[in-house]
Amino acid sequence: MARRLRPVGADFAGATGSAGSAPLRLTFVSRTAAEPARVYRALAEDVTAWPRWYRVVTLARPLDGTGRRRREIRLMGGARFEETVMAADAPERYAYRVDATNVPGLRAVLEDWRLAPAGSGTLVRWTLALDAPLPLRCLVLLGRPVMRRTFRDAVRALDRHLAADGATGAAGAPGDGGPDDGAPGRAAARG
């Protein structure tokens, strides 16, 4: 990894309803039939299984032996990330920052997953917060529809993955037309 990024805290993305210090934040929301504890375990504890349900992830592995503090992620197209977990508040929040990457132009990145009960399932809210030069932030904004679709597909695949591991219940499945299902990402950009 050639590029070390600026370390940021867990508040870089901002808390729900408050502004963080990230110049760009994209938030996407979807639902799963699985309860928050199961979704949290898949995100935070079963790191190596991410490629099974998040199709753009080609490798996910812990760097410290447990997967709960530092991890390596590789994406389709060759992007690589070394990450540090910044918040692991089961079953509500899982957040990590990127410490090093081969992606040019990034200055700081934090991803923040928030989980909330929604009927018998989970409302999954993913925020990507980043600092980069204005032209790169504009490119990220242009890619928002693809990111939205990729996130929604990943949450649906996660639901199938969890259902294959055991019964999750039938109510609240993704695509059920519930609130925020497939909702457009919300962007807050500052110059």
PDB file of C-alpha atoms in Angstrom:
ATOM      1  CA  MET A   1       0.000   0.000   0.000  1.00  0.00           C
ATOM      2  CA  ALA A   2       1.607   3.157  -1.161  1.00  0.00           C
ATOM      3  CA  ARG A   3      -0.708   5.786   0.334  1.00  0.00           C
ATOM      4  CA  ARG A   4      -1.227   6.378   4.049  1.00  0.00           C
ATOM      5  CA  LEU A   5      -4.389   8.350   4.777  1.00  0.00           C
ATOM      6  CA  ARG A   6      -5.054  10.924   7.473  1.00  0.00           C
ATOM      7  CA  PRO A   7      -6.354   9.204  10.607  1.00  0.00           C
ATOM      8  CA  VAL A   8      -9.877  10.290  11.519  1.00  0.00           C
ATOM      9  CA  GLY A   9     -12.102   9.539  14.477  1.00  0.00           C
ATOM     10  CA  ALA A  10     -15.395   7.693  14.577  1.00  0.00           C
ATOM     11  CA  ASP A  11     -17.211  11.056  14.435  1.00  0.00           C
ATOM     12  CA  PHE A  12     -15.793  11.951  10.980  1.00  0.00           C
ATOM     13  CA  ALA A  13     -19.078  10.842   9.363  1.00  0.00           C
ATOM     14  CA  GLY A  14     -21.180  12.581  12.019  1.00  0.00           C
ATOM     15  CA  ALA A  15     -23.700  10.995  14.290  1.00  0.00           C
ATOM     16  CA  THR A  16     -27.214  10.408  13.026  1.00  0.00           C
ATOM     17  CA  GLY A  17     -28.729  13.859  12.584  1.00  0.00           C
ATOM     18  CA  SER A  18     -25.474  15.778  13.114  1.00  0.00           C
ATOM     19  CA  ALA A  19     -22.781  16.997  10.788  1.00  0.00           C
ATOM     20  CA  GLY A  20     -19.357  15.368  10.810  1.00  0.00           C
ATOM     21  CA  SER A  21     -16.167  16.949   9.530  1.00  0.00           C
ATOM     22  CA  ALA A  22     -16.029  14.902   6.304  1.00  0.00           C
ATOM     23  CA  PRO A  23     -16.243  17.094   3.194  1.00  0.00           C
ATOM     24  CA  LEU A  24     -18.382  14.398   1.524  1.00  0.00           C
ATOM     25  CA  ARG A  25     -20.847  11.963   3.061  1.00  0.00           C
ATOM     26  CA  LEU A  26     -23.026   9.518   1.169  1.00  0.00           C
ATOM     27  CA  THR A  27     -25.659   7.564   3.091  1.00  0.00           C
ATOM     28  CA  PHE A  28     -27.591   4.574   1.788  1.00  0.00           C
ATOM     29  CA  VAL A  29     -30.410   2.705   3.535  1.00  0.00           C
ATOM     30  CA  SER A  30     -31.942  -0.752   3.050  1.00  0.00           C
ATOM     31  CA  ARG A  31     -33.634  -3.480   5.092  1.00  0.00           C
ATOM     32  CA  THR A  32     -32.953  -7.095   5.946  1.00  0.00           C
ATOM     33  CA  ALA A  33     -35.183  -9.789   7.377  1.00  0.00           C
ATOM     34  CA  ALA A  34     -32.472 -10.745   9.875  1.00  0.00           C
ATOM     35  CA  GLU A  35     -32.431  -9.155  13.299  1.00  0.00           C
ATOM     36  CA  PRO A  36     -29.712  -6.578  14.115  1.00  0.00           C
ATOM     37  CA  ALA A  37     -27.549  -8.963  16.173  1.00  0.00           C
ATOM     38  CA  ARG A  38     -27.164 -11.366  13.234  1.00  0.00           C
ATOM     39  CA  VAL A  39     -26.434  -8.541  10.786  1.00  0.00           C
ATOM     40  CA  TYR A  40     -23.891  -7.087  13.194  1.00  0.00           C
ATOM     41  CA  ARG A  41     -22.125 -10.446  13.569  1.00  0.00           C
ATOM     42  CA  ALA A  42     -21.878 -10.754   9.769  1.00  0.00           C
ATOM     43  CA  LEU A  43     -20.370  -7.271   9.508  1.00  0.00           C
ATOM     44  CA  ALA A  44     -18.052  -7.236  12.492  1.00  0.00           C
ATOM     45  CA  GLU A  45     -17.221 -10.819  13.397  1.00  0.00           C
ATOM     46  CA  ASP A  46     -17.420 -12.868  10.180  1.00  0.00           C
ATOM     47  CA  VAL A  47     -15.036 -10.651   8.204  1.00  0.00           C
ATOM     48  CA  THR A  48     -13.770 -13.377   5.882  1.00  0.00           C
ATOM     49  CA  ALA A  49     -17.338 -14.081   4.650  1.00  0.00           C
ATOM     50  CA  TRP A  50     -17.813 -10.580   3.150  1.00  0.00           C
ATOM     51  CA  PRO A  51     -16.895 -11.734  -0.405  1.00  0.00           C
ATOM     52  CA  ARG A  52     -19.752 -14.273  -0.233  1.00  0.00           C
ATOM     53  CA  TRP A  53     -22.379 -11.542   0.034  1.00  0.00           C
ATOM     54  CA  TYR A  54     -20.713  -8.253  -1.039  1.00  0.00           C
ATOM     55  CA  ARG A  55     -19.889  -8.945  -4.668  1.00  0.00           C
ATOM     56  CA  VAL A  56     -17.385  -6.084  -5.092  1.00  0.00           C
ATOM     57  CA  VAL A  57     -15.300  -7.421  -2.181  1.00  0.00           C
ATOM     58  CA  THR A  58     -12.807 -10.021  -3.406  1.00  0.00           C
ATOM     59  CA  LEU A  59     -10.884 -10.470  -0.144  1.00  0.00           C
ATOM     60  CA  ALA A  60     -11.632  -9.590   3.467  1.00  0.00           C
ATOM     61  CA  ARG A  61      -9.307 -10.758   6.196  1.00  0.00           C
ATOM     62  CA  PRO A  62      -8.316  -9.767   9.697  1.00  0.00           C
ATOM     63  CA  LEU A  63      -4.816  -8.366  10.132  1.00  0.00           C
ATOM     64  CA  ASP A  64      -4.665  -8.921  13.882  1.00  0.00           C
ATOM     65  CA  GLY A  65      -5.935 -12.475  14.056  1.00  0.00           C
ATOM     66  CA  THR A  66      -9.425 -11.608  15.306  1.00  0.00           C
ATOM     67  CA  GLY A  67     -10.811  -9.315  12.605  1.00  0.00           C
ATOM     68  CA  ARG A  68     -12.171  -6.995  15.227  1.00  0.00           C
ATOM     69  CA  ARG A  69      -9.484  -4.311  15.173  1.00  0.00           C
ATOM     70  CA  ARG A  70      -7.595  -4.226  11.846  1.00  0.00           C
ATOM     71  CA  ARG A  71      -8.527  -5.735   8.498  1.00  0.00           C
ATOM     72  CA  GLU A  72      -7.538  -5.863   4.854  1.00  0.00           C
ATOM     73  CA  ILE A  73     -10.148  -5.429   2.130  1.00  0.00           C
ATOM     74  CA  ARG A  74      -9.660  -5.879  -1.616  1.00  0.00           C
ATOM     75  CA  LEU A  75     -12.246  -4.858  -4.190  1.00  0.00           C
ATOM     76  CA  MET A  76     -12.924  -5.738  -7.803  1.00  0.00           C
ATOM     77  CA  GLY A  77     -10.720  -3.606 -10.006  1.00  0.00           C
ATOM     78  CA  GLY A  78      -7.729  -3.948  -7.696  1.00  0.00           C
ATOM     79  CA  ALA A  79      -8.453  -1.386  -4.955  1.00  0.00           C
ATOM     80  CA  ARG A  80      -6.877  -2.397  -1.631  1.00  0.00           C
ATOM     81  CA  PHE A  81      -7.517  -1.012   1.844  1.00  0.00           C
ATOM     82  CA  GLU A  82      -6.008  -1.503   5.282  1.00  0.00           C
ATOM     83  CA  GLU A  83      -8.590  -0.507   7.860  1.00  0.00           C
ATOM     84  CA  THR A  84      -8.897   0.050  11.594  1.00  0.00           C
ATOM     85  CA  VAL A  85     -12.195  -0.536  13.373  1.00  0.00           C
ATOM     86  CA  MET A  86     -13.222   2.683  15.111  1.00  0.00           C
ATOM     87  CA  ALA A  87     -16.554   1.635  16.635  1.00  0.00           C
ATOM     88  CA  ALA A  88     -17.869  -1.834  17.386  1.00  0.00           C
ATOM     89  CA  ASP A  89     -21.042  -1.261  19.359  1.00  0.00           C
ATOM     90  CA  ALA A  90     -23.028  -4.476  19.015  1.00  0.00           C
ATOM     91  CA  PRO A  91     -25.655  -4.683  17.651  1.00  0.00           C
ATOM     92  CA  GLU A  92     -26.070  -1.043  16.584  1.00  0.00           C
ATOM     93  CA  ARG A  93     -22.896   0.299  14.975  1.00  0.00           C
ATOM     94  CA  TYR A  94     -19.799  -0.872  13.143  1.00  0.00           C
ATOM     95  CA  ALA A  95     -17.412   1.766  11.781  1.00  0.00           C
ATOM     96  CA  TYR A  96     -13.906   1.619  10.357  1.00  0.00           C
ATOM     97  CA  ARG A  97     -11.459   4.048   8.800  1.00  0.00           C
ATOM     98  CA  VAL A  98      -9.071   3.439   5.948  1.00  0.00           C
ATOM     99  CA  ASP A  99      -5.444   3.760   7.061  1.00  0.00           C
ATOM    100  CA  ALA A 100      -3.741   2.887   3.769  1.00  0.00           C
ATOM    101  CA  THR A 101      -4.851   2.340   0.185  1.00  0.00           C
ATOM    102  CA  ASN A 102      -3.603   2.114  -3.370  1.00  0.00           C
ATOM    103  CA  VAL A 103      -6.453   4.402  -4.543  1.00  0.00           C
ATOM    104  CA  PRO A 104      -4.985   7.768  -5.553  1.00  0.00           C
ATOM    105  CA  GLY A 105      -6.369  11.054  -4.279  1.00  0.00           C
ATOM    106  CA  LEU A 106      -8.042   9.902  -1.080  1.00  0.00           C
ATOM    107  CA  ARG A 107      -7.040  11.835   2.043  1.00  0.00           C
ATOM    108  CA  ALA A 108      -9.342  10.255   4.661  1.00  0.00           C
ATOM    109  CA  VAL A 109     -12.143   7.657   4.601  1.00  0.00           C
ATOM    110  CA  LEU A 110     -14.537   6.330   7.219  1.00  0.00           C
ATOM    111  CA  GLU A 111     -17.360   3.845   6.655  1.00  0.00           C
ATOM    112  CA  ASP A 112     -20.097   3.726   9.262  1.00  0.00           C
ATOM    113  CA  TRP A 113     -22.764   0.984   9.422  1.00  0.00           C
ATOM    114  CA  ARG A 114     -25.764   1.740  11.673  1.00  0.00           C
ATOM    115  CA  LEU A 115     -28.292  -0.990  12.447  1.00  0.00           C
ATOM    116  CA  ALA A 116     -31.752  -0.471  13.912  1.00  0.00           C
ATOM    117  CA  PRO A 117     -34.657  -2.844  14.520  1.00  0.00           C
ATOM    118  CA  ALA A 118     -37.327  -2.650  11.804  1.00  0.00           C
ATOM    119  CA  GLY A 119     -40.199  -4.970  12.589  1.00  0.00           C
ATOM    120  CA  SER A 120     -38.635  -8.416  12.862  1.00  0.00           C
ATOM    121  CA  GLY A 121     -35.696  -7.320  10.684  1.00  0.00           C
ATOM    122  CA  THR A 122     -33.084  -4.592  10.491  1.00  0.00           C
ATOM    123  CA  LEU A 123     -32.817  -1.167   8.927  1.00  0.00           C
ATOM    124  CA  VAL A 124     -29.238  -0.962   7.608  1.00  0.00           C
ATOM    125  CA  ARG A 125     -27.756   2.524   7.126  1.00  0.00           C
ATOM    126  CA  TRP A 126     -24.289   2.745   5.548  1.00  0.00           C
ATOM    127  CA  THR A 127     -22.422   6.049   5.393  1.00  0.00           C
ATOM    128  CA  LEU A 128     -19.274   6.590   3.359  1.00  0.00           C
ATOM    129  CA  ALA A 129     -17.458   9.694   4.588  1.00  0.00           C
ATOM    130  CA  LEU A 130     -14.379  10.918   2.785  1.00  0.00           C
ATOM    131  CA  ASP A 131     -11.966  13.722   2.198  1.00  0.00           C
ATOM    132  CA  ALA A 132     -10.423  14.061  -1.253  1.00  0.00           C
ATOM    133  CA  PRO A 133      -9.725  16.843  -3.735  1.00  0.00           C
ATOM    134  CA  LEU A 134     -12.853  18.416  -5.219  1.00  0.00           C
ATOM    135  CA  PRO A 135     -12.551  16.652  -8.626  1.00  0.00           C
ATOM    136  CA  LEU A 136     -12.448  13.230  -6.921  1.00  0.00           C
ATOM    137  CA  ARG A 137     -15.393  14.126  -4.668  1.00  0.00           C
ATOM    138  CA  CYS A 138     -17.353  15.074  -7.807  1.00  0.00           C
ATOM    139  CA  LEU A 139     -16.515  11.701  -9.381  1.00  0.00           C
ATOM    140  CA  VAL A 140     -17.710   9.921  -6.238  1.00  0.00           C
ATOM    141  CA  LEU A 141     -20.977  11.880  -6.397  1.00  0.00           C
ATOM    142  CA  LEU A 142     -21.407  10.873 -10.041  1.00  0.00           C
ATOM    143  CA  GLY A 143     -20.953   7.244  -8.997  1.00  0.00           C
ATOM    144  CA  ARG A 144     -23.658   7.478  -6.319  1.00  0.00           C
ATOM    145  CA  PRO A 145     -26.314   5.558  -8.351  1.00  0.00           C
ATOM    146  CA  VAL A 146     -23.908   2.646  -8.836  1.00  0.00           C
ATOM    147  CA  MET A 147     -22.938   2.724  -5.167  1.00  0.00           C
ATOM    148  CA  ARG A 148     -26.625   2.752  -4.161  1.00  0.00           C
ATOM    149  CA  ARG A 149     -27.368  -0.276  -6.330  1.00  0.00           C
ATOM    150  CA  THR A 150     -24.239  -2.103  -5.141  1.00  0.00           C
ATOM    151  CA  PHE A 151     -25.148  -1.462  -1.495  1.00  0.00           C
ATOM    152  CA  ARG A 152     -28.764  -2.559  -1.972  1.00  0.00           C
ATOM    153  CA  ASP A 153     -27.624  -5.723  -3.790  1.00  0.00           C
ATOM    154  CA  ALA A 154     -25.115  -6.446  -1.001  1.00  0.00           C
ATOM    155  CA  VAL A 155     -27.754  -6.111   1.710  1.00  0.00           C
ATOM    156  CA  ARG A 156     -30.060  -8.451  -0.200  1.00  0.00           C
ATOM    157  CA  ALA A 157     -27.230 -10.946  -0.655  1.00  0.00           C
ATOM    158  CA  LEU A 158     -26.380 -10.634   3.040  1.00  0.00           C
ATOM    159  CA  ASP A 159     -29.990 -11.462   3.843  1.00  0.00           C
ATOM    160  CA  ARG A 160     -29.783 -14.590   1.657  1.00  0.00           C
ATOM    161  CA  HIS A 161     -26.438 -15.500   3.241  1.00  0.00           C
ATOM    162  CA  LEU A 162     -27.884 -15.200   6.747  1.00  0.00           C
ATOM    163  CA  ALA A 163     -31.037 -17.102   5.754  1.00  0.00           C
ATOM    164  CA  ALA A 164     -28.865 -19.946   4.463  1.00  0.00           C
ATOM    165  CA  ASP A 165     -27.124 -20.040   7.868  1.00  0.00           C
ATOM    166  CA  GLY A 166     -30.447 -20.355   9.690  1.00  0.00           C
ATOM    167  CA  ALA A 167     -34.015 -19.141   9.766  1.00  0.00           C
ATOM    168  CA  THR A 168     -34.363 -15.360   9.885  1.00  0.00           C
ATOM    169  CA  GLY A 169     -38.126 -15.028   9.643  1.00  0.00           C
ATOM    170  CA  ALA A 170     -40.149 -13.935   6.657  1.00  0.00           C
ATOM    171  CA  ALA A 171     -41.254 -10.413   7.588  1.00  0.00           C
ATOM    172  CA  GLY A 172     -39.390  -7.278   6.596  1.00  0.00           C
ATOM    173  CA  ALA A 173     -37.523  -8.700   3.630  1.00  0.00           C
ATOM    174  CA  PRO A 174     -35.600  -6.339   1.356  1.00  0.00           C
ATOM    175  CA  GLY A 175     -37.681  -4.989  -1.466  1.00  0.00           C
ATOM    176  CA  ASP A 176     -40.860  -5.226   0.581  1.00  0.00           C
ATOM    177  CA  GLY A 177     -41.680  -1.597  -0.155  1.00  0.00           C
ATOM    178  CA  GLY A 178     -41.087  -0.540   3.430  1.00  0.00           C
ATOM    179  CA  PRO A 179     -39.738   2.878   4.345  1.00  0.00           C
ATOM    180  CA  ASP A 180     -36.318   3.699   2.930  1.00  0.00           C
ATOM    181  CA  ASP A 181     -36.080   0.417   1.020  1.00  0.00           C
ATOM    182  CA  GLY A 182     -33.794   1.273  -1.867  1.00  0.00           C
ATOM    183  CA  ALA A 183     -33.956   4.936  -0.942  1.00  0.00           C
ATOM    184  CA  PRO A 184     -31.619   7.206  -2.807  1.00  0.00           C
ATOM    185  CA  GLY A 185     -28.360   8.003  -1.077  1.00  0.00           C
ATOM    186  CA  ARG A 186     -28.168  11.321   0.681  1.00  0.00           C
ATOM    187  CA  ALA A 187     -25.134  13.419  -0.089  1.00  0.00           C
ATOM    188  CA  ALA A 188     -23.806  16.339   1.838  1.00  0.00           C
ATOM    189  CA  ALA A 189     -20.912  17.962   0.042  1.00  0.00           C
ATOM    190  CA  ARG A 190     -18.884  20.916   1.139  1.00  0.00           C
ATOM    191  CA  GLY A 191     -16.373  22.721  -1.065  1.00  0.00           C
TER     192      GLY A 191
END
